[in-house]
Structure formats: structure tokens, C-alpha cells
Amino acid sequence: MSQFYLSPCKSLFRLVFRIFLSIFVAIGLLILLVFALFPRCFVILLAKIVSPTGFGEILDGISNVFGVNANLTTMVFHWRVQGVPDLTKIKEDFTLKILNCRDSHNKLRYPELRQSIISWCGFLFWKNVPNFELSIRLILPLSFDLYSTQGRSLLINMSELGWKFGRQVLWEIVLIPVQSGEYFDIIFRYHHALGDGVSILNLFSNVTHPDLVGQVVPPKMMGRGLACTKSCQNWAFISTLVMIPYDLAAYVEAQLISLFSTDVFSAIDRNTSGFSGRISYAPSLPPISFSTMKKLANENNISLTTFMYHCLTNSVRKAALKRGVSPSADILVNFPMLSKDHPDKMRNIIEENSATRMHLIKEQLENLGNSAIPWVLGMIGSLAACQLPVILRTMLRLNNRLRANFTFTNFSWNRLPITMFGFPVLGMNGILGGTHGTKVIAMGLMTSCDDVWLSMMGDSGYIGKNVVDDIVEGFYQ
């Protein structure tokens, strides 16, 4: 582990740099807070006065606003289920159990399913769609399998379709039967903003977010015990507030270093140049056993989450070595994790010894779990989306440039249903639109019962189809 050692002089410089960066981050957070609270409250109040029944809540999350403006960021999930599709029954089940589901106050639990997005005074609102119709349809059987190359292209094309904001709901379900009648395919397509709607987020969270071993937790405040004095609790609160800009500064520092370092995907696919505007996409087939993964994690005395990241780094490393690329100190694998010497230890594919690399990932996840990053990033997204329109447009342009210049390797884990509308699930995969034209590499792990599927995607001019195929295949070896 000597390759991760920092000299005292370098450590001192990094500490001073991060402290100054923390000050700038803290000032930025205060500006976001001041310019968010008053405009948001005022515009919501004014909207209720002008149109008390037509507007919902202002959209939260910078990703929503970016997606609406750029007409990007569409999610596509594909399930293969056993049986013959009954359109009438599926519509009835969806209407009864989800669309018309009400809470204890007799209010709709998921109103966004009947709504679209409009812009008013520069802010974005949910608004009821006129002449709403259930967006579920049955089409004729296809001449190809959705797991084939043609099937991949169809899913990619669906992720790139636009939306009619203000006139169309931001979701649709497509049912595709096969001639044999043994199974049929369900495609669920929706705009990213729908997934961040407050009520829909609760629906998705109940279905798709598993409780992970080693899951990220809120930052620990010192002195939470019963014997802790009032002054001790106050000090713990202050120390937590100080930790927020410091942890964010560490995250920003890592992203800045990634801008000046060679990322592993650029090193692997040296023949590509620029962005293609199309997506390379690889779904895993067949699945791997979830219980087997748990067993392997237990044998290595690590969390399941650590084991997942370890499998990914192994797979990326093998893809690099296969192409004659030797992982070195200037090649960065940018999983967004924190550690004491964050930018150095993020280069975790350098380490040849598998056990050492596993230990580094475990340490990164532990530091991330004790940091302010997980929940503060969500807070910043909400504050950013509530800014005055002129500030927001500036932030959106900046965000667009960042996505094109910085390497973001996103890894999400979703638990999906064992059955869909009463039909047993046989297989699944999914794709995230909005990665083309950027250096965003998205990887999604999906589980159902004891089956685990992995998918990976990114701009084909940045990471080629053969690379994503190799990385997904290598994850299971």
C-alpha cells in the first residue's frame, strides 16, 4: 500500500487547499440557501392565488430541471414475464392499485401520474394533464428478441424519445407479446422528473430500493449518548455543520483531479474521439445468484456493497489489461467515494493484490457512511432547483459543461418485483437516457428474488460497445 503514501509536505498542502476550498463551498451553500427559500415560498403562494387548482408543487432536484430543459434523462426498464398479456386486466389493476390509490385523507397518493410539467414565472410546476388517458398500450409481436442487438437499439431509441411537456404524462407502459405465448415483454418508460416527484419517489423507494449491507448512513454527530451535556450536543451540531463543507470540498477536489488525470475508460478505448451522441449499452444475460454473492461477501468478511464494488473494479481492471493498458497512478477509476486521501485511493485498480483492493474499497465506503455527502448532495439539488430563473439557467449551463468534461461513474442498485401484474418475472434490464454527449458512465444492478442483473451504458464515442460488453461479462467471472 506504499503507492498510496503521501509525504508530510504534500499532506499539509492538501489539507490547506481543502480548508480554503471548504470556505468557498460554505459561501456557495449560504448563497443557495438565501436565494432559494424566499423565491420558492413567494412563487408557490402566488401560483395558488392565480390558479388554486391547476398547479402542484415546484419540482425539486437539479436533474429534473436539466432533463426538462434538455429533453433528456429518460429511464427505460424492460421486464420479461411469464404468461399472455391481458390489456384490460392490467389496466384495471394499475388503475385500482396505483392510479386511484388514496391516503387516509382521501387524497391521491401518486398525483404526478396524471400530471405533466409546465414553466411559470421561470419555475417548473406539476400540472394536471387535460383529457388524461391511461398510458398503457399493447403492440404487435416484434420480429426480433429484446435481448438481441436489434432489441438493444429499440430500448436506446425509446430512451431518446422526447416528451410533450404540459400536454402528456411523463410515463408509458408498452406490452409486447410473442408468437409462442410463453412470455411477454413489459417496457416501462418514464422521465427522470417523475421518479423525483415526492409521492412517486416514495412509491419507487418501496419497490426498488433494497436495504444494503454496509448501506450509506447519515453522518455521526459526536456525543449522542444520554449522558451527553447540552453544551456537548451543541458542539456536536456545530462540528457537523463544519463537516458539511469540508466533506463537499473533498468531493469537489476529487472531481477536479479527475479532470487532470487520465480516466480508465479513455485509456481503455483510445481509438474513440469526441462524443457520438449515441449510447453504448450492455445488459447482462444470464443472471447470477444473489445468495452466492452474499456467501462470497461473508467468506471475505466484507459487506455485500463492498463486494459489488470489488467485482466492478476487477472487471474494469481485466478490460484494461485485455487491451494492453497497464493500470497506473495516472489512471483514475472515479467511483464517488470518500477516504482520507480521497483522490489517491480512488485509483483502486492500480493495486494488483485483490485482498488489498478489497480493503481499500471497504475503507472508502466506511468513510462515505460517516460523511455528510449522501444527504447533503440531495439537499444541494433541491436548493439549486429553487433558485431564481436567471441563476438557475447559469447553473444548468455549468452542469452541462461538467457532464461533458468530468468523469462520473454512477453505480445504482435496485430491487425489482418478483411479479408484475401477477405474472412471474423471468428477466429484466434497464437503460438511462441522457448519458450521450457526456462522460457519465452509468451502471445499474437489479435484483429480483435470487437473480441479479447488471447493465452498463455511456456515450459510444467515449466508451465503445465492446468495452461495456466486456465489463458486464467480466463482472460475473
Short mmCIF file of C-alpha atoms in Angstrom, two decimals:
data_model
loop_
_atom_site.label_atom_id
_atom_site.label_comp_id
_atom_site.label_asym_id
_atom_site.label_seq_id
_atom_site.Cartn_x
_atom_site.Cartn_y
_atom_site.Cartn_z
CA MET A 1 0.00 0.00 0.00
CA SER A 2 3.04 2.22 -0.22
CA GLN A 3 1.78 3.63 -3.52
CA PHE A 4 -0.91 5.47 -1.56
CA TYR A 5 1.55 7.09 0.89
CA LEU A 6 1.61 10.90 0.94
CA SER A 7 4.66 12.87 2.10
CA PRO A 8 4.11 15.26 5.08
CA CYS A 9 4.60 18.27 2.78
CA LYS A 10 2.04 17.02 0.28
CA SER A 11 -0.41 16.13 3.06
CA LEU A 12 -0.10 19.63 4.55
CA PHE A 13 -0.63 21.26 1.15
CA ARG A 14 -3.73 19.13 0.55
CA LEU A 15 -5.13 19.99 3.99
CA VAL A 16 -4.63 23.74 3.43
CA PHE A 17 -6.11 23.51 -0.07
CA ARG A 18 -9.16 21.63 1.20
CA ILE A 19 -9.73 24.13 4.03
CA PHE A 20 -9.74 27.03 1.54
CA LEU A 21 -11.99 25.02 -0.77
CA SER A 22 -14.30 24.34 2.20
CA ILE A 23 -14.66 28.10 2.78
CA PHE A 24 -15.74 28.65 -0.83
CA VAL A 25 -18.17 25.71 -0.61
CA ALA A 26 -19.69 27.11 2.61
CA ILE A 27 -20.18 30.53 0.98
CA GLY A 28 -21.83 28.85 -2.01
CA LEU A 29 -24.22 26.91 0.24
CA LEU A 30 -25.26 30.11 2.03
CA ILE A 31 -25.93 31.83 -1.30
CA LEU A 32 -28.03 28.86 -2.44
CA LEU A 33 -29.99 28.95 0.81
CA VAL A 34 -30.72 32.70 0.71
CA PHE A 35 -31.76 32.74 -2.94
CA ALA A 36 -33.86 29.58 -2.64
CA LEU A 37 -36.16 30.00 0.36
CA PHE A 38 -37.79 33.36 -0.37
CA PRO A 39 -38.40 32.94 -4.14
CA ARG A 40 -39.75 29.42 -3.63
CA CYS A 41 -42.27 30.39 -0.93
CA PHE A 42 -43.33 33.52 -2.81
CA VAL A 43 -43.85 31.79 -6.17
CA ILE A 44 -45.80 28.87 -4.65
CA LEU A 45 -48.08 31.32 -2.82
CA LEU A 46 -48.59 33.41 -5.97
CA ALA A 47 -49.33 30.29 -8.03
CA LYS A 48 -52.04 29.22 -5.58
CA ILE A 49 -53.65 32.68 -5.77
CA VAL A 50 -53.57 32.79 -9.57
CA SER A 51 -54.60 29.19 -10.17
CA PRO A 52 -55.53 27.40 -6.94
CA THR A 53 -56.41 24.07 -8.60
CA GLY A 54 -54.17 23.90 -11.66
CA PHE A 55 -50.69 23.87 -10.16
CA GLY A 56 -48.97 21.31 -8.00
CA GLU A 57 -45.61 21.71 -6.27
CA ILE A 58 -42.44 23.21 -7.71
CA LEU A 59 -40.17 20.47 -8.99
CA ASP A 60 -37.22 19.56 -6.78
CA GLY A 61 -33.82 18.42 -7.94
CA ILE A 62 -31.37 19.93 -10.42
CA SER A 63 -31.53 16.74 -12.53
CA ASN A 64 -35.24 17.28 -13.12
CA VAL A 65 -34.75 20.79 -14.39
CA PHE A 66 -31.80 19.78 -16.55
CA GLY A 67 -33.82 16.93 -18.03
CA VAL A 68 -36.80 19.16 -18.81
CA ASN A 69 -34.68 21.83 -20.47
CA ALA A 70 -32.57 19.42 -22.49
CA ASN A 71 -35.44 16.98 -23.11
CA LEU A 72 -33.18 14.19 -21.91
CA THR A 73 -32.90 11.90 -18.91
CA THR A 74 -35.47 9.23 -19.73
CA MET A 75 -35.44 5.91 -17.86
CA VAL A 76 -36.42 2.68 -19.63
CA PHE A 77 -36.98 -0.58 -17.74
CA HIS A 78 -37.63 -3.87 -19.52
CA TRP A 79 -39.17 -6.89 -17.80
CA ARG A 80 -39.73 -10.31 -19.34
CA VAL A 81 -42.65 -12.05 -17.63
CA GLN A 82 -44.30 -15.43 -17.99
CA GLY A 83 -47.80 -15.63 -19.46
CA VAL A 84 -50.08 -13.97 -22.01
CA PRO A 85 -50.81 -10.22 -21.64
CA ASP A 86 -54.39 -9.23 -20.79
CA LEU A 87 -54.55 -5.50 -21.55
CA THR A 88 -57.94 -4.98 -19.90
CA LYS A 89 -56.92 -6.71 -16.65
CA ILE A 90 -53.57 -4.90 -16.49
CA LYS A 91 -55.27 -1.52 -16.95
CA GLU A 92 -57.80 -2.36 -14.24
CA ASP A 93 -55.08 -3.45 -11.79
CA PHE A 94 -52.97 -0.37 -12.46
CA THR A 95 -55.95 1.97 -12.09
CA LEU A 96 -57.23 0.39 -8.88
CA LYS A 97 -53.95 -0.29 -7.06
CA ILE A 98 -51.81 2.66 -8.17
CA LEU A 99 -53.53 5.40 -10.16
CA ASN A 100 -56.58 5.74 -7.88
CA CYS A 101 -54.82 4.75 -4.66
CA ARG A 102 -55.69 7.22 -1.86
CA ASP A 103 -54.29 8.01 1.57
CA SER A 104 -56.11 8.32 4.91
CA HIS A 105 -57.17 11.89 3.97
CA ASN A 106 -58.77 10.62 0.73
CA LYS A 107 -56.12 12.33 -1.39
CA LEU A 108 -54.41 10.64 -4.33
CA ARG A 109 -51.12 9.08 -3.27
CA TYR A 110 -49.49 9.48 -6.69
CA PRO A 111 -50.97 12.58 -8.37
CA GLU A 112 -47.92 13.01 -10.66
CA LEU A 113 -49.12 10.02 -12.71
CA ARG A 114 -51.92 12.27 -14.02
CA GLN A 115 -49.70 15.33 -14.39
CA SER A 116 -47.06 16.89 -16.62
CA ILE A 117 -44.59 19.77 -16.23
CA ILE A 118 -45.14 23.43 -17.10
CA SER A 119 -42.96 26.51 -16.75
CA TRP A 120 -44.48 29.51 -14.96
CA CYS A 121 -42.50 32.62 -13.98
CA GLY A 122 -39.37 30.67 -14.84
CA PHE A 123 -40.16 27.96 -12.27
CA LEU A 124 -41.31 24.43 -13.06
CA PHE A 125 -44.59 23.05 -11.70
CA TRP A 126 -46.59 19.84 -11.83
CA LYS A 127 -49.92 20.42 -13.61
CA ASN A 128 -52.87 18.12 -14.35
CA VAL A 129 -52.94 16.88 -17.97
CA PRO A 130 -56.16 17.82 -19.80
CA ASN A 131 -58.16 14.86 -21.15
CA PHE A 132 -55.97 12.38 -19.27
CA GLU A 133 -55.82 8.84 -20.69
CA LEU A 134 -54.11 5.80 -19.22
CA SER A 135 -50.73 5.47 -20.96
CA ILE A 136 -50.69 1.67 -21.28
CA ARG A 137 -50.74 0.06 -24.73
CA LEU A 138 -50.37 -3.36 -26.36
CA ILE A 139 -48.45 -3.65 -29.64
CA LEU A 140 -47.95 -6.46 -32.15
CA PRO A 141 -45.20 -9.06 -31.62
CA LEU A 142 -41.74 -7.98 -32.78
CA SER A 143 -39.67 -9.85 -35.35
CA PHE A 144 -36.67 -9.83 -33.01
CA ASP A 145 -35.87 -10.51 -29.36
CA LEU A 146 -35.39 -7.55 -27.00
CA TYR A 147 -32.18 -9.17 -25.74
CA SER A 148 -30.72 -9.12 -29.28
CA THR A 149 -28.72 -6.29 -30.88
CA GLN A 150 -31.92 -5.01 -32.52
CA GLY A 151 -33.65 -5.16 -29.15
CA ARG A 152 -30.91 -3.07 -27.55
CA SER A 153 -31.28 -0.49 -30.33
CA LEU A 154 -35.03 -0.31 -29.71
CA LEU A 155 -34.54 0.37 -25.99
CA ILE A 156 -31.91 3.01 -26.76
CA ASN A 157 -34.26 4.71 -29.24
CA MET A 158 -37.04 4.72 -26.64
CA SER A 159 -34.72 6.38 -24.13
CA GLU A 160 -34.06 9.17 -26.64
CA LEU A 161 -37.69 9.96 -27.47
CA GLY A 162 -38.92 13.39 -26.37
CA TRP A 163 -41.86 14.36 -24.18
CA LYS A 164 -44.72 16.80 -24.76
CA PHE A 165 -44.46 18.82 -21.56
CA GLY A 166 -47.75 20.24 -20.35
CA ARG A 167 -49.78 18.01 -22.69
CA GLN A 168 -48.56 14.49 -21.93
CA VAL A 169 -47.94 12.44 -18.80
CA LEU A 170 -44.29 11.60 -18.25
CA TRP A 171 -44.60 7.81 -18.38
CA GLU A 172 -45.85 4.96 -20.54
CA ILE A 173 -46.11 1.17 -20.35
CA VAL A 174 -45.76 -0.91 -23.53
CA LEU A 175 -46.77 -4.60 -23.61
CA ILE A 176 -45.15 -6.78 -26.30
CA PRO A 177 -46.40 -10.39 -26.72
CA VAL A 178 -44.53 -13.19 -28.53
CA GLN A 179 -45.93 -15.69 -31.01
CA SER A 180 -45.38 -18.70 -28.75
CA GLY A 181 -47.39 -17.19 -25.90
CA GLU A 182 -44.90 -18.47 -23.31
CA TYR A 183 -43.96 -14.98 -22.14
CA PHE A 184 -44.31 -11.30 -22.99
CA ASP A 185 -42.22 -8.16 -22.50
CA ILE A 186 -43.15 -5.09 -20.44
CA ILE A 187 -41.37 -1.80 -21.16
CA PHE A 188 -41.79 0.97 -18.59
CA ARG A 189 -40.54 4.33 -19.88
CA TYR A 190 -40.61 7.49 -17.78
CA HIS A 191 -38.98 10.90 -17.45
CA HIS A 192 -36.45 11.30 -14.65
CA ALA A 193 -38.55 14.11 -13.15
CA LEU A 194 -41.36 11.65 -12.47
CA GLY A 195 -39.03 9.48 -10.40
CA ASP A 196 -38.12 12.51 -8.29
CA GLY A 197 -41.70 13.59 -7.66
CA VAL A 198 -42.22 13.39 -3.90
CA SER A 199 -45.04 10.84 -3.94
CA ILE A 200 -43.69 8.79 -6.85
CA LEU A 201 -40.30 8.71 -5.17
CA ASN A 202 -41.98 7.07 -2.18
CA LEU A 203 -43.61 4.53 -4.50
CA PHE A 204 -40.32 3.71 -6.23
CA SER A 205 -38.44 3.58 -2.93
CA ASN A 206 -40.82 0.99 -1.53
CA VAL A 207 -40.38 -1.20 -4.60
CA THR A 208 -36.86 -0.65 -5.88
CA HIS A 209 -34.55 0.36 -3.03
CA PRO A 210 -33.22 -2.63 -1.06
CA ASP A 211 -31.65 -2.42 2.38
CA LEU A 212 -27.99 -2.99 1.61
CA VAL A 213 -25.35 -4.43 3.91
CA GLY A 214 -22.97 -1.55 4.58
CA GLN A 215 -25.58 0.96 3.40
CA VAL A 216 -24.70 4.66 3.48
CA VAL A 217 -25.84 6.30 6.72
CA PRO A 218 -26.15 9.95 7.83
CA PRO A 219 -23.03 11.50 9.39
CA LYS A 220 -22.46 10.65 13.03
CA MET A 221 -22.76 13.53 15.49
CA MET A 222 -20.40 13.32 18.45
CA GLY A 223 -21.86 12.81 21.90
CA ARG A 224 -25.33 11.47 21.17
CA GLY A 225 -25.50 9.45 24.39
CA LEU A 226 -27.89 10.14 27.24
CA ALA A 227 -25.04 11.33 29.45
CA CYS A 228 -24.01 13.97 26.94
CA THR A 229 -24.46 17.50 28.24
CA LYS A 230 -26.30 20.28 26.43
CA SER A 231 -23.02 22.00 25.58
CA CYS A 232 -21.69 18.72 24.22
CA GLN A 233 -24.75 18.37 21.95
CA ASN A 234 -24.34 21.95 20.76
CA TRP A 235 -20.71 21.28 19.96
CA ALA A 236 -21.69 18.12 18.07
CA PHE A 237 -24.16 20.14 15.99
CA ILE A 238 -21.51 22.77 15.20
CA SER A 239 -18.93 20.13 14.28
CA THR A 240 -21.44 18.50 11.92
CA LEU A 241 -22.11 21.85 10.22
CA VAL A 242 -18.36 22.33 9.78
CA MET A 243 -18.03 18.83 8.37
CA ILE A 244 -20.56 19.50 5.60
CA PRO A 245 -18.45 21.98 3.56
CA TYR A 246 -15.26 20.03 4.37
CA ASP A 247 -16.68 16.76 3.01
CA LEU A 248 -18.08 18.54 -0.04
CA ALA A 249 -14.66 20.11 -0.59
CA ALA A 250 -13.12 16.62 -0.59
CA TYR A 251 -15.66 15.54 -3.21
CA VAL A 252 -15.01 18.64 -5.36
CA GLU A 253 -11.26 18.10 -5.03
CA ALA A 254 -11.58 14.54 -6.31
CA GLN A 255 -13.61 15.71 -9.31
CA LEU A 256 -11.04 18.41 -10.10
CA ILE A 257 -8.23 15.86 -10.00
CA SER A 258 -10.23 13.59 -12.32
CA LEU A 259 -10.26 16.46 -14.84
CA PHE A 260 -6.46 16.44 -14.98
CA SER A 261 -5.99 12.67 -14.71
CA THR A 262 -6.46 10.01 -17.36
CA ASP A 263 -9.64 8.14 -16.55
CA VAL A 264 -9.66 4.42 -17.16
CA PHE A 265 -12.34 4.49 -19.87
CA SER A 266 -10.37 6.96 -22.00
CA ALA A 267 -7.29 4.78 -21.52
CA ILE A 268 -9.13 1.59 -22.49
CA ASP A 269 -10.86 2.95 -25.59
CA ARG A 270 -8.08 5.05 -27.10
CA ASN A 271 -9.46 4.77 -30.64
CA THR A 272 -12.56 6.83 -29.90
CA SER A 273 -12.58 10.60 -30.26
CA GLY A 274 -15.22 13.03 -29.08
CA PHE A 275 -18.85 12.17 -28.39
CA SER A 276 -21.05 10.25 -30.81
CA GLY A 277 -24.42 11.32 -29.44
CA ARG A 278 -25.39 7.63 -29.26
CA ILE A 279 -25.33 5.21 -26.32
CA SER A 280 -23.29 2.04 -25.89
CA TYR A 281 -25.44 -0.31 -23.85
CA ALA A 282 -24.82 -3.78 -22.42
CA PRO A 283 -27.33 -5.78 -20.35
CA SER A 284 -26.17 -8.91 -18.54
CA LEU A 285 -27.52 -12.28 -19.59
CA PRO A 286 -27.94 -14.68 -17.86
CA PRO A 287 -28.25 -13.53 -14.23
CA ILE A 288 -26.07 -14.52 -11.29
CA SER A 289 -27.25 -15.87 -7.93
CA PHE A 290 -27.82 -13.25 -5.24
CA SER A 291 -27.29 -15.80 -2.45
CA THR A 292 -23.95 -16.78 -4.00
CA MET A 293 -22.81 -13.15 -3.86
CA LYS A 294 -23.83 -12.91 -0.20
CA LYS A 295 -21.91 -16.11 0.56
CA LEU A 296 -18.75 -14.81 -1.14
CA ALA A 297 -19.02 -11.50 0.73
CA ASN A 298 -19.36 -13.33 4.06
CA GLU A 299 -16.36 -15.53 3.26
CA ASN A 300 -14.26 -12.40 2.74
CA ASN A 301 -15.71 -10.76 5.88
CA ILE A 302 -16.94 -7.72 3.95
CA SER A 303 -20.31 -6.14 3.26
CA LEU A 304 -22.29 -7.04 0.17
CA THR A 305 -21.92 -3.45 -1.07
CA THR A 306 -18.12 -3.66 -0.78
CA PHE A 307 -18.17 -6.94 -2.68
CA MET A 308 -20.21 -5.38 -5.50
CA TYR A 309 -17.73 -2.53 -5.96
CA HIS A 310 -14.87 -5.02 -5.78
CA CYS A 311 -16.42 -7.08 -8.60
CA LEU A 312 -16.70 -3.91 -10.69
CA THR A 313 -13.07 -2.89 -10.14
CA ASN A 314 -11.97 -6.43 -11.01
CA SER A 315 -13.99 -6.29 -14.20
CA VAL A 316 -12.71 -2.84 -15.23
CA ARG A 317 -9.15 -3.91 -14.50
CA LYS A 318 -9.48 -7.04 -16.66
CA ALA A 319 -10.97 -5.00 -19.51
CA ALA A 320 -7.96 -2.65 -19.33
CA LEU A 321 -5.36 -5.43 -19.22
CA LYS A 322 -7.08 -7.22 -22.11
CA ARG A 323 -6.42 -4.13 -24.26
CA GLY A 324 -2.80 -3.76 -23.19
CA VAL A 325 -3.50 -0.88 -20.81
CA SER A 326 -1.49 -1.17 -17.59
CA PRO A 327 -3.40 0.44 -14.68
CA SER A 328 -1.10 3.08 -13.19
CA ALA A 329 -1.14 6.06 -10.85
CA ASP A 330 -2.39 8.42 -13.56
CA ILE A 331 -5.40 6.26 -14.46
CA LEU A 332 -8.44 7.07 -12.37
CA VAL A 333 -11.49 4.94 -11.57
CA ASN A 334 -13.94 7.56 -10.43
CA PHE A 335 -16.46 5.91 -8.13
CA PRO A 336 -17.72 8.80 -5.97
CA MET A 337 -16.40 7.60 -2.61
CA LEU A 338 -14.62 9.45 0.17
CA SER A 339 -11.46 8.50 2.02
CA LYS A 340 -8.72 10.31 3.94
CA ASP A 341 -6.56 10.65 0.84
CA HIS A 342 -9.55 10.51 -1.44
CA PRO A 343 -8.09 11.13 -4.91
CA ASP A 344 -5.21 8.68 -4.41
CA LYS A 345 -7.24 5.80 -3.07
CA MET A 346 -9.87 6.21 -5.78
CA ARG A 347 -7.24 4.81 -8.15
CA ASN A 348 -8.08 1.39 -6.78
CA ILE A 349 -7.42 -0.64 -9.95
CA ILE A 350 -3.68 0.06 -9.56
CA GLU A 351 -3.45 -2.44 -6.73
CA GLU A 352 -2.74 -5.91 -8.13
CA ASN A 353 -3.48 -7.71 -4.88
CA SER A 354 -7.20 -8.44 -4.78
CA ALA A 355 -7.42 -8.55 -0.97
CA THR A 356 -5.71 -5.15 -0.62
CA ARG A 357 -8.01 -3.60 -3.22
CA MET A 358 -11.00 -5.02 -1.36
CA HIS A 359 -9.74 -3.45 1.88
CA LEU A 360 -9.39 -0.04 0.20
CA ILE A 361 -12.97 -0.16 -1.09
CA LYS A 362 -14.21 -1.18 2.35
CA GLU A 363 -12.42 1.81 3.88
CA GLN A 364 -13.89 4.15 1.26
CA LEU A 365 -17.43 3.01 1.97
CA GLU A 366 -16.93 3.37 5.72
CA ASN A 367 -15.70 6.93 5.27
CA LEU A 368 -18.59 7.71 2.95
CA GLY A 369 -21.05 6.36 5.52
CA ASN A 370 -19.65 8.72 8.16
CA SER A 371 -19.58 11.75 5.87
CA ALA A 372 -22.14 14.42 5.07
CA ILE A 373 -22.03 13.70 1.34
CA PRO A 374 -25.03 11.33 0.87
CA TRP A 375 -27.78 13.58 2.21
CA VAL A 376 -26.10 16.94 1.53
CA LEU A 377 -25.94 16.28 -2.22
CA GLY A 378 -29.70 15.76 -2.19
CA MET A 379 -30.17 18.98 -0.25
CA ILE A 380 -27.99 20.90 -2.72
CA GLY A 381 -30.04 19.55 -5.63
CA SER A 382 -33.25 20.82 -4.05
CA LEU A 383 -31.74 24.22 -3.21
CA ALA A 384 -30.30 24.56 -6.70
CA ALA A 385 -33.65 23.86 -8.38
CA CYS A 386 -35.34 26.58 -6.29
CA GLN A 387 -33.11 29.41 -7.48
CA LEU A 388 -34.21 32.48 -9.39
CA PRO A 389 -34.50 31.55 -13.09
CA VAL A 390 -31.51 33.66 -14.15
CA ILE A 391 -29.30 31.90 -11.56
CA LEU A 392 -30.77 28.51 -12.44
CA ARG A 393 -30.05 28.87 -16.16
CA THR A 394 -26.43 29.70 -15.36
CA MET A 395 -26.18 26.61 -13.16
CA LEU A 396 -27.70 24.44 -15.87
CA ARG A 397 -25.14 25.59 -18.43
CA LEU A 398 -22.38 24.87 -15.91
CA ASN A 399 -23.84 21.44 -15.16
CA ASN A 400 -23.91 20.61 -18.87
CA ARG A 401 -20.22 21.51 -19.23
CA LEU A 402 -19.33 19.47 -16.14
CA ARG A 403 -21.06 16.37 -17.51
CA ALA A 404 -19.04 16.70 -20.70
CA ASN A 405 -15.66 17.28 -19.00
CA PHE A 406 -15.70 15.31 -15.74
CA THR A 407 -15.88 11.55 -15.47
CA PHE A 408 -18.83 10.45 -13.34
CA THR A 409 -19.12 6.72 -12.73
CA ASN A 410 -22.55 6.12 -11.25
CA PHE A 411 -23.46 2.77 -9.70
CA SER A 412 -27.05 2.21 -8.58
CA TRP A 413 -28.66 -0.84 -7.05
CA ASN A 414 -32.39 -1.51 -7.39
CA ARG A 415 -34.62 -4.30 -6.14
CA LEU A 416 -37.36 -5.07 -8.65
CA PRO A 417 -40.59 -7.04 -8.25
CA ILE A 418 -40.73 -10.82 -8.34
CA THR A 419 -44.03 -10.50 -10.22
CA MET A 420 -45.52 -7.82 -12.48
CA PHE A 421 -49.34 -7.58 -12.58
CA GLY A 422 -49.41 -11.11 -11.20
CA PHE A 423 -47.04 -12.54 -13.84
CA PRO A 424 -43.71 -14.12 -12.68
CA VAL A 425 -40.64 -12.10 -13.74
CA LEU A 426 -38.19 -14.08 -15.91
CA GLY A 427 -35.63 -11.38 -16.66
CA MET A 428 -35.02 -7.63 -16.70
CA ASN A 429 -32.70 -4.85 -17.75
CA GLY A 430 -32.82 -1.08 -17.96
CA ILE A 431 -31.27 1.94 -19.62
CA LEU A 432 -30.72 5.56 -18.60
CA GLY A 433 -31.03 8.23 -21.28
CA GLY A 434 -29.05 11.44 -21.05
CA THR A 435 -25.61 9.82 -20.87
CA HIS A 436 -24.82 10.52 -24.54
CA GLY A 437 -22.79 13.65 -25.12
CA THR A 438 -21.27 13.32 -21.63
CA LYS A 439 -18.53 11.43 -19.76
CA VAL A 440 -21.12 9.86 -17.47
CA ILE A 441 -20.80 6.08 -17.16
CA ALA A 442 -23.95 4.60 -15.65
CA MET A 443 -24.10 1.11 -14.16
CA GLY A 444 -27.22 -0.39 -12.66
CA LEU A 445 -27.58 -3.56 -10.63
CA MET A 446 -31.07 -5.04 -10.42
CA THR A 447 -32.25 -7.93 -8.27
CA SER A 448 -35.43 -9.98 -8.26
CA CYS A 449 -35.81 -12.98 -5.97
CA ASP A 450 -32.38 -14.67 -6.21
CA ASP A 451 -31.46 -13.30 -9.65
CA VAL A 452 -29.08 -10.38 -10.21
CA TRP A 453 -28.69 -8.46 -13.49
CA LEU A 454 -26.13 -5.78 -14.33
CA SER A 455 -26.37 -3.19 -17.12
CA MET A 456 -23.88 -0.54 -18.23
CA MET A 457 -24.09 2.41 -20.61
CA GLY A 458 -22.29 5.52 -21.81
CA ASP A 459 -21.66 7.62 -24.92
CA SER A 460 -20.37 5.28 -27.65
CA GLY A 461 -17.75 7.84 -28.69
CA TYR A 462 -16.35 7.74 -25.16
CA ILE A 463 -16.77 4.07 -24.30
CA GLY A 464 -17.34 1.58 -27.11
CA LYS A 465 -19.88 -1.24 -27.23
CA ASN A 466 -17.18 -3.92 -27.00
CA VAL A 467 -15.86 -2.32 -23.79
CA VAL A 468 -19.22 -2.24 -21.99
CA ASP A 469 -19.85 -5.82 -23.12
CA ASP A 470 -16.51 -6.95 -21.65
CA ILE A 471 -17.02 -5.12 -18.34
CA VAL A 472 -20.51 -6.51 -17.84
CA GLU A 473 -19.37 -10.02 -18.77
CA GLY A 474 -16.31 -9.77 -16.51
CA PHE A 475 -18.46 -8.83 -13.52
CA TYR A 476 -19.64 -12.44 -13.24
CA GLN A 477 -16.22 -14.09 -13.52
#
